[in-house]
Amino acid sequence: MKTASNTFGVPFYLKKQKATQAGKPPIYARITVNSKRIEISVKCSIEENKWNPVKGMVRGSRQEISSYYLKLIVLLCYRKNNSIYLHGNTCKI
């Protein structure tokens, strides 16, 4: 019996082309489910030099937006995806 494969990921990135007047690009999350993706803004902006592009997180721990906030977003996305999956439905984007 073949089981349904459910791939899921939530990386963060800066959308530099939508930088604010102060030069701070907004942070976006790219939610990927089964090779389909959607991009959403997390409604926060940060200076480029305070962003770690390799980790997709904020550098340091005392910034105006912390990595804990971004990790909370990931946690909420995973909880919602698991809830949908456990009820026998498929998560569609």
mmCIF file of C-alpha atoms in Angstrom:
data_model
loop_
_atom_site.group_PDB
_atom_site.id
_atom_site.type_symbol
_atom_site.label_atom_id
_atom_site.label_comp_id
_atom_site.label_asym_id
_atom_site.label_seq_id
_atom_site.Cartn_x
_atom_site.Cartn_y
_atom_site.Cartn_z
ATOM 1 C CA MET A 1 0.000 0.000 0.000
ATOM 2 C CA LYS A 2 1.395 3.346 -0.991
ATOM 3 C CA THR A 3 1.146 6.186 1.535
ATOM 4 C CA ALA A 4 0.721 9.828 0.635
ATOM 5 C CA SER A 5 3.901 11.843 0.792
ATOM 6 C CA ASN A 6 3.526 15.243 2.393
ATOM 7 C CA THR A 7 6.564 17.492 2.017
ATOM 8 C CA PHE A 8 6.559 20.757 3.913
ATOM 9 C CA GLY A 9 8.925 23.688 4.511
ATOM 10 C CA VAL A 10 8.916 27.291 5.718
ATOM 11 C CA PRO A 11 12.116 29.229 4.872
ATOM 12 C CA PHE A 12 12.403 33.001 5.364
ATOM 13 C CA TYR A 13 14.020 35.564 3.077
ATOM 14 C CA LEU A 14 14.235 39.318 2.503
ATOM 15 C CA LYS A 15 12.299 40.787 -0.407
ATOM 16 C CA LYS A 16 14.775 43.507 -1.355
ATOM 17 C CA GLN A 17 12.718 44.944 -4.220
ATOM 18 C CA LYS A 18 10.016 46.020 -1.732
ATOM 19 C CA ALA A 19 12.301 47.916 0.668
ATOM 20 C CA THR A 20 10.756 50.689 2.754
ATOM 21 C CA GLN A 21 11.701 54.362 2.568
ATOM 22 C CA ALA A 22 14.238 53.709 5.350
ATOM 23 C CA GLY A 23 15.873 51.024 3.198
ATOM 24 C CA LYS A 24 14.640 48.054 5.249
ATOM 25 C CA PRO A 25 13.394 45.136 3.136
ATOM 26 C CA PRO A 26 10.423 43.153 4.482
ATOM 27 C CA ILE A 27 10.769 39.570 5.682
ATOM 28 C CA TYR A 28 8.766 36.981 3.753
ATOM 29 C CA ALA A 29 8.017 33.320 4.455
ATOM 30 C CA ARG A 30 7.815 30.846 1.594
ATOM 31 C CA ILE A 31 5.507 28.000 2.614
ATOM 32 C CA THR A 32 6.027 24.916 0.453
ATOM 33 C CA VAL A 33 3.628 21.959 0.495
ATOM 34 C CA ASN A 34 4.144 19.075 -1.933
ATOM 35 C CA SER A 35 6.237 21.215 -4.326
ATOM 36 C CA LYS A 36 3.636 24.007 -4.418
ATOM 37 C CA ARG A 37 4.511 27.261 -2.734
ATOM 38 C CA ILE A 38 3.039 30.472 -1.482
ATOM 39 C CA GLU A 39 4.828 33.576 -0.222
ATOM 40 C CA ILE A 40 3.524 35.642 2.683
ATOM 41 C CA SER A 41 4.837 38.698 4.458
ATOM 42 C CA VAL A 42 5.498 38.394 8.186
ATOM 43 C CA LYS A 43 4.762 42.151 8.457
ATOM 44 C CA CYS A 44 8.269 43.030 9.674
ATOM 45 C CA SER A 45 11.236 44.736 8.041
ATOM 46 C CA ILE A 46 14.906 44.625 8.991
ATOM 47 C CA GLU A 47 18.185 46.111 7.828
ATOM 48 C CA GLU A 48 20.085 43.828 5.456
ATOM 49 C CA ASN A 49 23.217 43.779 7.614
ATOM 50 C CA LYS A 50 21.161 42.319 10.515
ATOM 51 C CA TRP A 51 19.933 39.382 8.392
ATOM 52 C CA ASN A 52 21.690 36.027 8.015
ATOM 53 C CA PRO A 53 20.771 34.782 4.510
ATOM 54 C CA VAL A 54 22.307 31.329 5.063
ATOM 55 C CA LYS A 55 20.157 30.574 8.122
ATOM 56 C CA GLY A 56 17.203 32.679 6.993
ATOM 57 C CA MET A 57 17.118 34.311 10.426
ATOM 58 C CA VAL A 58 17.964 37.522 12.233
ATOM 59 C CA ARG A 59 21.566 37.951 13.408
ATOM 60 C CA GLY A 60 21.927 38.300 17.170
ATOM 61 C CA SER A 61 19.233 38.132 19.802
ATOM 62 C CA ARG A 62 18.448 41.775 20.601
ATOM 63 C CA GLN A 63 16.933 43.044 17.382
ATOM 64 C CA GLU A 64 13.593 44.720 16.750
ATOM 65 C CA ILE A 65 12.388 41.332 15.513
ATOM 66 C CA SER A 66 13.866 38.211 17.027
ATOM 67 C CA SER A 67 14.479 34.789 15.587
ATOM 68 C CA TYR A 68 12.017 33.500 18.191
ATOM 69 C CA TYR A 69 9.194 35.324 16.398
ATOM 70 C CA LEU A 70 10.146 33.686 13.090
ATOM 71 C CA LYS A 71 10.440 30.271 14.779
ATOM 72 C CA LEU A 72 6.963 30.771 16.232
ATOM 73 C CA ILE A 73 5.610 31.348 12.718
ATOM 74 C CA VAL A 74 7.261 28.106 11.566
ATOM 75 C CA LEU A 75 5.820 26.245 14.555
ATOM 76 C CA LEU A 76 2.302 27.501 13.831
ATOM 77 C CA CYS A 77 2.611 26.497 10.166
ATOM 78 C CA TYR A 78 3.787 23.000 11.113
ATOM 79 C CA ARG A 79 0.971 22.591 13.642
ATOM 80 C CA LYS A 80 -1.638 23.581 11.061
ATOM 81 C CA ASN A 81 -0.139 21.277 8.436
ATOM 82 C CA ASN A 82 -0.039 18.350 10.877
ATOM 83 C CA SER A 83 -3.624 18.980 11.945
ATOM 84 C CA ILE A 84 -4.797 18.911 8.349
ATOM 85 C CA TYR A 85 -2.736 15.799 7.585
ATOM 86 C CA LEU A 86 -3.918 13.881 10.682
ATOM 87 C CA HIS A 87 -7.557 14.459 9.755
ATOM 88 C CA GLY A 88 -6.988 12.685 6.449
ATOM 89 C CA ASN A 89 -7.122 15.801 4.313
ATOM 90 C CA THR A 90 -4.439 17.154 2.069
ATOM 91 C CA CYS A 91 -3.059 20.618 2.490
ATOM 92 C CA LYS A 92 -3.532 22.584 -0.715
ATOM 93 C CA ILE A 93 -2.047 25.897 -1.691
#
